[in-house]
Amino acid sequence: MKHHRVLRIAAKLLIPFIMLFGLYVQFHGDFGPGGGFQAGVIFAAAIILYALIFGLENARKVAPTRIVTMLISAGVLLFAGVGVVPMFLGANYLDYSPLGATQQSGQHIGILLVEFGVGITVAATMIAIFFQFAGRGRDE
Amino acid sequence: MFLAVTGFAILRLHSLFAVVMLSGVYSLIAAAMFVALDAVDVAFTEAAVGAGISTVLMVGALSLTKQREKIPVHTPLLPMVVVLVTGAALIYGTFDMPNFGDPDAPANRYLVDRYIQESPKEIGIPNIVTSVLASYRGFDTLGEVTVIFTAGVAVLMLIGGARRRRRPDSRAGPEATRE
Amino acid sequence: MTFVLAHLNYWVVVVLMMIGLYIVVSRGNLIKKIVGLNIFQTSVFLLYISLAKVAGGTAPIADERFTVYANPLPHVLILTAIVVGVATTSLGLALVVRIREAYGTIEEDEIDLQDDEE
């Protein structure tokens, strides 16, 4: 698809905004609709669009398979790790209240971190799966 | 209604590419339906996932397989009977269900009142779905994330390695090991 | 008539579920089976979300101007179920791709035939 100039320029314009929108959805999930699951998918969609327009090889340079694979587990670890921290502060597993000065701010911090973990895992998984499907037929 | 029409179209079509595209349309209509039912978060997810990512993945899988479905030779009478019996039983079951939008339905009482009234005070964020998702039901969500993680790892294991040459006559045997 | 209107949502769900089940059972093509499973899945999502609808309610984002909200709990369950659904769908597609590489076909009866020949 390298010779489609319209597509290339439109994609170049769109991708930063898609990513920005993904981050907005990620961190605005407390106030409006959104959250880690949606943000992860939107972010992955930006990378997939890049891969579709500029070719898989370039996309692999942007998001190296090794790093993507590591991020899949990093998200789960972040989630589980945020759950462990309150245990050291005398609360139950995944009870975020002691993370902040007040109960509300503690819950807020906990939810933000947990959603971020969800977002990382979802985005990395989707990108990794897409790379596998797209790269499958061309290795020969 | 549109959903049912799209579903029938998917059933009848034999071109797999059209089927995959229609399933994207189907997801988008489902997302619109979720908005009408006040589930904005769910609609958001369905639109991004169903209409976006899963269509792309299916097209990717199609490019690795083939485009057309074989026309079935025999008339599938038995499946039709099974499906009709199941549907009739389910419709019979719905006669006891609460009315649509009933605020006193068992699913809409008890715990839910507490979430709606207390969560803005306890958690301090307005989106109740997010606070239930990440805080009250954190364990659930952790489990879901682990499922996604496992699915991702499984896909990497299944088709992540180097491509093995297809051998039409001898599939089993020592050469089945990869690479 | 009011009874029909109050239960129409369940019946739509049942019809969608029947379509999905029929595709899964009667079609031999593996990709079409996965699409059928997706339809089945969406019908279950719709069932949950329509259970969560409260007449006169609004989306569950707290604000002083509203008092009646839709039930947030099914939304949470379905939200995660959708994303898990796409992860499992991709796993199914990966299996189909592997089957295609091993057998050269994605039609169920041809796979059976090849197995019988051995």
Short mmCIF file of C-alpha atoms in Angstrom, two decimals:
data_model
loop_
_atom_site.label_atom_id
_atom_site.label_comp_id
_atom_site.label_asym_id
_atom_site.label_seq_id
_atom_site.Cartn_x
_atom_site.Cartn_y
_atom_site.Cartn_z
CA MET A 1 0.00 0.00 0.00
CA LYS A 2 3.05 2.22 -0.19
CA HIS A 3 1.99 4.04 -3.37
CA HIS A 4 -1.35 5.33 -2.08
CA ARG A 5 -0.36 8.87 -1.27
CA VAL A 6 -3.80 9.91 0.01
CA LEU A 7 -3.92 7.00 2.41
CA ARG A 8 -0.41 7.62 3.63
CA ILE A 9 -0.97 11.29 4.37
CA ALA A 10 -4.38 10.73 5.91
CA ALA A 11 -2.95 8.01 8.12
CA LYS A 12 -0.04 10.24 9.13
CA LEU A 13 -2.54 12.88 10.18
CA LEU A 14 -4.84 10.45 11.94
CA ILE A 15 -2.46 8.27 13.91
CA PRO A 16 -1.30 10.91 16.45
CA PHE A 17 -4.91 11.84 17.12
CA ILE A 18 -5.94 8.22 17.54
CA MET A 19 -3.14 7.75 20.04
CA LEU A 20 -4.05 10.95 21.84
CA PHE A 21 -7.65 9.82 21.97
CA GLY A 22 -6.52 6.48 23.35
CA LEU A 23 -4.62 8.21 26.15
CA TYR A 24 -7.59 10.47 26.82
CA VAL A 25 -9.89 7.47 27.12
CA GLN A 26 -7.32 5.78 29.34
CA PHE A 27 -7.02 8.58 31.87
CA HIS A 28 -10.47 10.06 31.58
CA GLY A 29 -12.16 6.74 32.32
CA ASP A 30 -12.98 7.90 35.84
CA PHE A 31 -15.21 10.71 34.68
CA GLY A 32 -16.73 9.61 31.41
CA PRO A 33 -17.09 6.40 29.50
CA GLY A 34 -13.75 4.78 28.96
CA GLY A 35 -11.05 2.91 30.77
CA GLY A 36 -8.20 0.53 30.26
CA PHE A 37 -9.97 -1.98 28.06
CA GLN A 38 -11.18 0.56 25.51
CA ALA A 39 -8.00 2.61 25.59
CA GLY A 40 -5.86 -0.43 24.99
CA VAL A 41 -7.89 -1.38 21.96
CA ILE A 42 -7.79 2.15 20.53
CA PHE A 43 -4.06 2.40 21.03
CA ALA A 44 -3.57 -0.96 19.37
CA ALA A 45 -5.76 0.23 16.49
CA ALA A 46 -3.36 3.14 15.91
CA ILE A 47 -0.37 0.79 15.63
CA ILE A 48 -2.35 -1.60 13.42
CA LEU A 49 -3.31 1.27 11.11
CA TYR A 50 0.35 2.19 10.90
CA ALA A 51 1.23 -1.40 10.05
CA LEU A 52 -1.46 -1.58 7.38
CA ILE A 53 -0.39 1.62 5.64
CA PHE A 54 3.38 1.68 6.05
CA GLY A 55 4.07 -2.03 6.01
CA LEU A 56 4.68 -4.57 8.70
CA GLU A 57 8.44 -4.14 8.78
CA ASN A 58 8.21 -0.45 9.69
CA ALA A 59 5.59 -1.18 12.31
CA ARG A 60 7.83 -3.80 13.85
CA LYS A 61 10.47 -1.10 14.18
CA VAL A 62 7.99 1.15 16.00
CA ALA A 63 6.79 -1.61 18.28
CA PRO A 64 9.45 -4.33 18.45
CA THR A 65 8.00 -7.78 19.07
CA ARG A 66 10.28 -8.31 22.03
CA ILE A 67 9.06 -5.20 23.82
CA VAL A 68 5.42 -5.90 22.97
CA THR A 69 5.72 -9.40 24.39
CA MET A 70 7.24 -8.03 27.54
CA LEU A 71 4.51 -5.42 27.88
CA ILE A 72 1.82 -8.14 27.81
CA SER A 73 3.07 -9.51 31.08
CA ALA A 74 4.08 -6.10 32.44
CA GLY A 75 0.45 -4.99 32.48
CA VAL A 76 -0.71 -8.02 34.44
CA LEU A 77 2.20 -7.58 36.83
CA LEU A 78 1.32 -3.91 37.35
CA PHE A 79 -2.26 -4.86 38.19
CA ALA A 80 -1.25 -7.63 40.56
CA GLY A 81 1.53 -5.49 42.04
CA VAL A 82 -0.83 -2.62 42.80
CA GLY A 83 -2.94 -5.18 44.58
CA VAL A 84 -0.03 -6.29 46.75
CA VAL A 85 1.04 -2.81 47.90
CA PRO A 86 -1.96 -2.24 50.21
CA MET A 87 -1.18 -5.56 51.90
CA PHE A 88 2.05 -4.03 53.17
CA LEU A 89 0.10 -1.00 54.34
CA GLY A 90 -2.26 -3.10 56.41
CA ALA A 91 -5.26 -3.43 54.12
CA ASN A 92 -6.68 -6.25 52.02
CA TYR A 93 -5.45 -7.30 48.61
CA LEU A 94 -6.68 -4.84 45.94
CA ASP A 95 -8.07 -2.45 48.56
CA TYR A 96 -6.59 0.84 47.36
CA SER A 97 -7.69 3.07 50.23
CA PRO A 98 -4.29 3.37 52.00
CA LEU A 99 -2.47 4.43 48.81
CA GLY A 100 -3.46 8.08 49.19
CA ALA A 101 -3.92 10.57 51.99
CA THR A 102 -7.67 10.07 52.13
CA GLN A 103 -9.75 7.09 51.20
CA GLN A 104 -11.01 8.77 48.04
CA SER A 105 -7.61 9.81 46.74
CA GLY A 106 -6.24 6.38 47.56
CA GLN A 107 -8.98 4.69 45.59
CA HIS A 108 -8.41 7.15 42.77
CA ILE A 109 -4.68 6.39 42.53
CA GLY A 110 -5.33 2.68 42.72
CA ILE A 111 -7.93 2.75 39.98
CA LEU A 112 -5.71 4.83 37.70
CA LEU A 113 -2.79 2.43 38.10
CA VAL A 114 -4.93 -0.65 37.68
CA GLU A 115 -6.60 0.73 34.56
CA PHE A 116 -3.18 1.58 33.19
CA GLY A 117 -2.12 -2.02 33.72
CA VAL A 118 -5.24 -3.23 31.94
CA GLY A 119 -4.59 -0.84 29.07
CA ILE A 120 -0.97 -1.98 28.64
CA THR A 121 -1.91 -5.64 28.56
CA VAL A 122 -4.83 -5.21 26.17
CA ALA A 123 -2.91 -3.00 23.75
CA ALA A 124 0.17 -5.20 23.75
CA THR A 125 -1.86 -8.38 23.32
CA MET A 126 -3.82 -6.99 20.38
CA ILE A 127 -0.67 -5.69 18.68
CA ALA A 128 1.13 -8.98 19.22
CA ILE A 129 -1.78 -11.02 17.86
CA PHE A 130 -2.10 -8.77 14.82
CA PHE A 131 1.63 -8.99 14.08
CA GLN A 132 1.44 -12.76 14.24
CA PHE A 133 -1.52 -12.98 11.87
CA ALA A 134 -0.12 -10.42 9.45
CA GLY A 135 3.42 -11.73 9.52
CA ARG A 136 2.44 -15.35 9.06
CA GLY A 137 2.05 -15.43 5.31
CA ARG A 138 5.13 -13.42 4.38
CA ASP A 139 7.96 -15.18 6.09
CA GLU A 140 8.58 -17.57 3.25
CA MET B 1 -34.32 -5.97 14.04
CA PHE B 2 -31.32 -4.87 12.00
CA LEU B 3 -29.29 -7.29 14.04
CA ALA B 4 -31.51 -10.18 13.07
CA VAL B 5 -31.39 -9.19 9.38
CA THR B 6 -27.60 -8.96 9.44
CA GLY B 7 -27.45 -12.29 11.25
CA PHE B 8 -29.54 -13.96 8.54
CA ALA B 9 -27.35 -12.44 5.86
CA ILE B 10 -24.29 -13.89 7.56
CA LEU B 11 -26.03 -17.26 7.65
CA ARG B 12 -26.87 -17.25 3.95
CA LEU B 13 -23.71 -15.83 2.42
CA HIS B 14 -20.96 -18.14 1.27
CA SER B 15 -18.26 -15.59 0.56
CA LEU B 16 -16.28 -15.51 3.77
CA PHE B 17 -14.95 -12.03 3.12
CA ALA B 18 -18.50 -10.65 2.98
CA VAL B 19 -19.35 -12.61 6.11
CA VAL B 20 -16.47 -11.03 8.00
CA MET B 21 -17.41 -7.54 6.81
CA LEU B 22 -21.01 -8.14 7.81
CA SER B 23 -19.93 -9.26 11.25
CA GLY B 24 -18.24 -5.88 11.61
CA VAL B 25 -21.49 -4.17 10.63
CA TYR B 26 -23.29 -6.40 13.09
CA SER B 27 -20.99 -5.29 15.90
CA LEU B 28 -21.53 -1.64 15.05
CA ILE B 29 -25.31 -2.07 15.15
CA ALA B 30 -24.97 -3.89 18.45
CA ALA B 31 -22.94 -0.94 19.77
CA ALA B 32 -25.68 1.49 18.73
CA MET B 33 -28.14 -0.75 20.55
CA PHE B 34 -26.02 -0.63 23.71
CA VAL B 35 -26.08 3.17 23.63
CA ALA B 36 -29.86 3.04 23.40
CA LEU B 37 -29.84 0.80 26.47
CA ASP B 38 -27.75 3.33 28.47
CA ALA B 39 -24.60 1.22 28.47
CA VAL B 40 -22.14 3.77 27.10
CA ASP B 41 -19.00 2.01 28.31
CA VAL B 42 -20.06 -1.26 26.79
CA ALA B 43 -21.01 0.40 23.52
CA PHE B 44 -17.60 2.07 23.38
CA THR B 45 -15.87 -1.25 23.86
CA GLU B 46 -18.04 -3.08 21.36
CA ALA B 47 -17.49 -0.43 18.70
CA ALA B 48 -13.72 -0.44 19.19
CA VAL B 49 -13.31 -4.18 19.59
CA GLY B 50 -16.05 -5.75 17.52
CA ALA B 51 -16.12 -3.39 14.58
CA GLY B 52 -12.43 -2.57 14.63
CA ILE B 53 -9.96 -5.09 15.94
CA SER B 54 -11.83 -8.34 15.46
CA THR B 55 -12.68 -7.51 11.85
CA VAL B 56 -9.02 -6.79 11.16
CA LEU B 57 -7.98 -10.04 12.83
CA MET B 58 -10.55 -12.03 10.87
CA VAL B 59 -9.38 -10.51 7.59
CA GLY B 60 -5.84 -11.39 8.63
CA ALA B 61 -6.89 -14.96 9.28
CA LEU B 62 -8.77 -15.09 5.97
CA SER B 63 -5.68 -14.03 4.08
CA LEU B 64 -3.98 -17.09 5.54
CA THR B 65 -6.81 -19.46 4.67
CA LYS B 66 -9.27 -19.22 1.81
CA GLN B 67 -12.03 -16.89 0.75
CA ARG B 68 -14.98 -19.09 -0.03
CA GLU B 69 -17.02 -21.51 1.98
CA LYS B 70 -17.97 -24.87 0.54
CA ILE B 71 -21.68 -25.05 -0.21
CA PRO B 72 -23.17 -27.65 2.14
CA VAL B 73 -24.46 -30.67 0.23
CA HIS B 74 -26.99 -32.14 2.63
CA THR B 75 -29.94 -30.22 4.02
CA PRO B 76 -29.16 -29.60 7.68
CA LEU B 77 -32.45 -30.81 9.12
CA LEU B 78 -31.20 -32.08 12.44
CA PRO B 79 -29.43 -28.82 13.43
CA MET B 80 -32.59 -26.91 12.51
CA VAL B 81 -34.68 -29.12 14.81
CA VAL B 82 -32.15 -28.78 17.63
CA VAL B 83 -32.04 -24.99 17.27
CA LEU B 84 -35.82 -24.65 17.08
CA VAL B 85 -36.31 -26.79 20.21
CA THR B 86 -33.70 -24.75 22.08
CA GLY B 87 -35.30 -21.50 20.96
CA ALA B 88 -38.78 -22.66 21.95
CA ALA B 89 -37.55 -23.69 25.39
CA LEU B 90 -35.85 -20.31 25.86
CA ILE B 91 -38.92 -18.36 24.73
CA TYR B 92 -40.98 -20.38 27.18
CA GLY B 93 -38.44 -19.44 29.83
CA THR B 94 -38.80 -15.72 29.10
CA PHE B 95 -42.45 -15.75 30.16
CA ASP B 96 -41.29 -15.65 33.77
CA MET B 97 -38.73 -12.89 33.20
CA PRO B 98 -39.31 -9.41 34.61
CA ASN B 99 -40.60 -6.73 32.25
CA PHE B 100 -38.14 -4.72 30.20
CA GLY B 101 -36.85 -1.71 32.14
CA ASP B 102 -38.54 -2.77 35.36
CA PRO B 103 -36.74 -0.99 38.23
CA ASP B 104 -37.94 -3.64 40.69
CA ALA B 105 -36.47 -6.57 38.79
CA PRO B 106 -34.34 -8.76 41.08
CA ALA B 107 -31.21 -7.95 39.06
CA ASN B 108 -31.67 -4.22 39.66
CA ARG B 109 -32.06 -4.30 43.43
CA TYR B 110 -30.04 -5.13 46.56
CA LEU B 111 -26.35 -4.62 45.83
CA VAL B 112 -26.87 -2.20 42.98
CA ASP B 113 -28.50 0.49 45.11
CA ARG B 114 -25.44 0.48 47.30
CA TYR B 115 -23.09 0.84 44.34
CA ILE B 116 -25.09 3.74 42.96
CA GLN B 117 -25.52 5.60 46.23
CA GLU B 118 -22.24 4.91 47.99
CA SER B 119 -19.63 4.68 45.26
CA PRO B 120 -19.39 8.43 44.53
CA LYS B 121 -18.68 8.92 48.24
CA GLU B 122 -16.48 5.88 48.81
CA ILE B 123 -14.46 5.97 45.61
CA GLY B 124 -14.86 9.60 44.63
CA ILE B 125 -15.12 9.15 40.87
CA PRO B 126 -18.32 9.71 38.95
CA ASN B 127 -18.20 6.80 36.52
CA ILE B 128 -19.79 4.00 38.52
CA VAL B 129 -18.85 1.40 35.92
CA THR B 130 -15.17 2.22 36.35
CA SER B 131 -15.32 2.17 40.14
CA VAL B 132 -17.10 -1.19 40.20
CA LEU B 133 -14.75 -2.55 37.55
CA ALA B 134 -11.49 -1.53 39.12
CA SER B 135 -12.24 -1.36 42.81
CA TYR B 136 -15.23 -3.34 44.05
CA ARG B 137 -14.66 -6.12 41.58
CA GLY B 138 -10.91 -5.82 41.23
CA PHE B 139 -10.45 -9.56 41.51
CA ASP B 140 -12.81 -10.18 38.60
CA THR B 141 -10.94 -7.71 36.44
CA LEU B 142 -7.60 -9.18 37.43
CA GLY B 143 -8.93 -12.54 36.29
CA GLU B 144 -10.12 -11.10 32.99
CA VAL B 145 -6.76 -9.47 32.33
CA THR B 146 -5.11 -12.78 33.06
CA VAL B 147 -7.40 -14.45 30.53
CA ILE B 148 -6.35 -11.90 27.88
CA PHE B 149 -2.72 -12.44 28.82
CA THR B 150 -3.15 -16.20 28.50
CA ALA B 151 -4.92 -15.90 25.16
CA GLY B 152 -2.15 -13.66 23.85
CA VAL B 153 0.54 -16.08 24.98
CA ALA B 154 -1.40 -19.01 23.49
CA VAL B 155 -1.68 -17.26 20.12
CA LEU B 156 2.05 -16.54 20.19
CA MET B 157 2.72 -20.20 20.91
CA LEU B 158 0.34 -21.47 18.23
CA ILE B 159 1.37 -19.34 15.28
CA GLY B 160 4.33 -17.44 16.63
CA GLY B 161 7.08 -19.82 15.61
CA ALA B 162 8.62 -20.23 12.20
CA ARG B 163 6.27 -21.44 9.53
CA ARG B 164 6.44 -25.16 8.97
CA ARG B 165 6.11 -26.57 5.48
CA ARG B 166 2.84 -28.34 4.97
CA ARG B 167 3.18 -32.03 4.27
CA PRO B 168 -0.01 -33.40 2.75
CA ASP B 169 0.85 -37.11 3.11
CA SER B 170 2.66 -37.45 6.44
CA ARG B 171 1.41 -35.10 9.09
CA ALA B 172 2.07 -37.09 12.21
CA GLY B 173 5.50 -38.35 13.13
CA PRO B 174 8.73 -36.79 14.23
CA GLU B 175 8.71 -34.06 11.61
CA ALA B 176 5.59 -32.62 13.25
CA THR B 177 7.82 -30.92 15.78
CA ARG B 178 8.31 -27.34 14.78
CA GLU B 179 11.34 -25.78 13.14
CA MET C 1 -49.79 -6.20 23.93
CA THR C 2 -47.90 -4.71 26.84
CA PHE C 3 -46.70 -8.20 27.65
CA VAL C 4 -45.29 -8.57 24.14
CA LEU C 5 -43.56 -5.18 24.30
CA ALA C 6 -42.12 -5.92 27.73
CA HIS C 7 -40.63 -9.20 26.57
CA LEU C 8 -39.62 -8.27 23.03
CA ASN C 9 -36.02 -7.73 24.07
CA TYR C 10 -35.70 -11.30 25.31
CA TRP C 11 -37.17 -12.64 22.12
CA VAL C 12 -34.74 -10.67 19.98
CA VAL C 13 -31.96 -12.16 22.07
CA VAL C 14 -33.37 -15.66 21.61
CA VAL C 15 -33.65 -15.22 17.84
CA LEU C 16 -30.05 -13.97 17.60
CA MET C 17 -28.92 -16.85 19.77
CA MET C 18 -30.73 -19.31 17.51
CA ILE C 19 -29.03 -17.84 14.43
CA GLY C 20 -25.65 -18.12 16.10
CA LEU C 21 -26.25 -21.66 17.29
CA TYR C 22 -27.53 -22.70 13.88
CA ILE C 23 -24.42 -21.37 12.16
CA VAL C 24 -22.18 -23.14 14.64
CA VAL C 25 -23.99 -26.47 14.34
CA SER C 26 -24.81 -26.62 10.65
CA ARG C 27 -21.91 -24.99 8.85
CA GLY C 28 -18.74 -26.92 8.29
CA ASN C 29 -16.48 -23.96 7.61
CA LEU C 30 -14.39 -23.19 10.67
CA ILE C 31 -14.20 -19.41 10.16
CA LYS C 32 -17.94 -19.26 9.73
CA LYS C 33 -18.31 -21.22 12.92
CA ILE C 34 -16.26 -18.58 14.73
CA VAL C 35 -18.45 -15.80 13.29
CA GLY C 36 -21.47 -17.79 14.51
CA LEU C 37 -19.96 -18.02 17.95
CA ASN C 38 -19.50 -14.24 17.92
CA ILE C 39 -23.18 -13.75 17.10
CA PHE C 40 -24.10 -16.11 19.92
CA GLN C 41 -21.82 -14.15 22.23
CA THR C 42 -23.33 -10.80 21.27
CA SER C 43 -26.81 -12.16 21.97
CA VAL C 44 -25.73 -12.98 25.52
CA PHE C 45 -24.27 -9.47 25.86
CA LEU C 46 -27.57 -8.00 24.73
CA LEU C 47 -29.44 -10.12 27.26
CA TYR C 48 -27.33 -8.78 30.12
CA ILE C 49 -27.45 -5.18 28.95
CA SER C 50 -31.21 -5.26 28.46
CA LEU C 51 -31.55 -6.66 31.98
CA ALA C 52 -29.59 -3.66 33.24
CA LYS C 53 -31.89 -1.11 31.59
CA VAL C 54 -34.03 0.77 34.08
CA ALA C 55 -36.98 2.70 32.67
CA GLY C 56 -36.31 6.44 32.90
CA GLY C 57 -32.73 5.85 33.94
CA THR C 58 -29.58 7.28 32.46
CA ALA C 59 -26.07 5.98 31.88
CA PRO C 60 -24.35 5.13 35.18
CA ILE C 61 -22.15 8.19 35.52
CA ALA C 62 -22.97 9.96 38.76
CA ASP C 63 -24.20 13.54 38.57
CA GLU C 64 -26.44 15.64 40.79
CA ARG C 65 -28.96 16.16 38.04
CA PHE C 66 -29.96 12.51 37.86
CA THR C 67 -31.27 10.07 40.39
CA VAL C 68 -32.16 6.99 38.36
CA TYR C 69 -29.31 5.12 36.74
CA ALA C 70 -29.03 1.97 34.72
CA ASN C 71 -27.66 -0.99 36.61
CA PRO C 72 -23.84 -0.72 36.39
CA LEU C 73 -23.02 -4.27 37.39
CA PRO C 74 -23.98 -6.06 34.14
CA HIS C 75 -22.14 -3.33 32.24
CA VAL C 76 -18.95 -4.19 34.08
CA LEU C 77 -19.36 -7.89 33.41
CA ILE C 78 -20.05 -7.41 29.72
CA LEU C 79 -17.31 -4.80 29.28
CA THR C 80 -14.70 -7.31 30.31
CA ALA C 81 -16.48 -10.13 28.48
CA ILE C 82 -16.23 -8.28 25.15
CA VAL C 83 -12.48 -7.87 25.40
CA VAL C 84 -12.01 -11.42 26.61
CA GLY C 85 -14.27 -12.46 23.73
CA VAL C 86 -11.98 -10.90 21.14
CA ALA C 87 -8.96 -12.51 22.79
CA THR C 88 -10.59 -15.94 22.63
CA THR C 89 -11.78 -15.28 19.06
CA SER C 90 -8.22 -14.57 18.03
CA LEU C 91 -7.14 -17.76 19.74
CA GLY C 92 -9.76 -19.65 17.72
CA LEU C 93 -8.55 -17.99 14.53
CA ALA C 94 -4.99 -18.97 15.37
CA LEU C 95 -6.14 -22.57 15.76
CA VAL C 96 -7.90 -22.36 12.38
CA VAL C 97 -4.73 -21.09 10.77
CA ARG C 98 -2.77 -23.99 12.23
CA ILE C 99 -5.42 -26.48 11.07
CA ARG C 100 -5.23 -25.01 7.61
CA GLU C 101 -1.47 -25.48 7.60
CA ALA C 102 -1.72 -29.05 8.80
CA TYR C 103 -4.64 -30.21 6.64
CA GLY C 104 -4.81 -27.72 3.77
CA THR C 105 -8.49 -27.06 4.35
CA ILE C 106 -10.82 -25.42 6.83
CA GLU C 107 -13.89 -27.50 5.99
CA GLU C 108 -14.86 -29.92 8.71
CA ASP C 109 -15.90 -32.82 6.47
CA GLU C 110 -12.67 -32.69 4.47
CA ILE C 111 -10.69 -32.84 7.70
CA ASP C 112 -12.73 -35.88 8.75
CA LEU C 113 -12.09 -37.48 5.39
CA GLN C 114 -8.34 -37.00 5.73
CA ASP C 115 -8.41 -38.48 9.19
CA ASP C 116 -10.33 -41.53 8.00
CA GLU C 117 -7.81 -42.22 5.26
CA GLU C 118 -5.05 -42.87 7.72
#
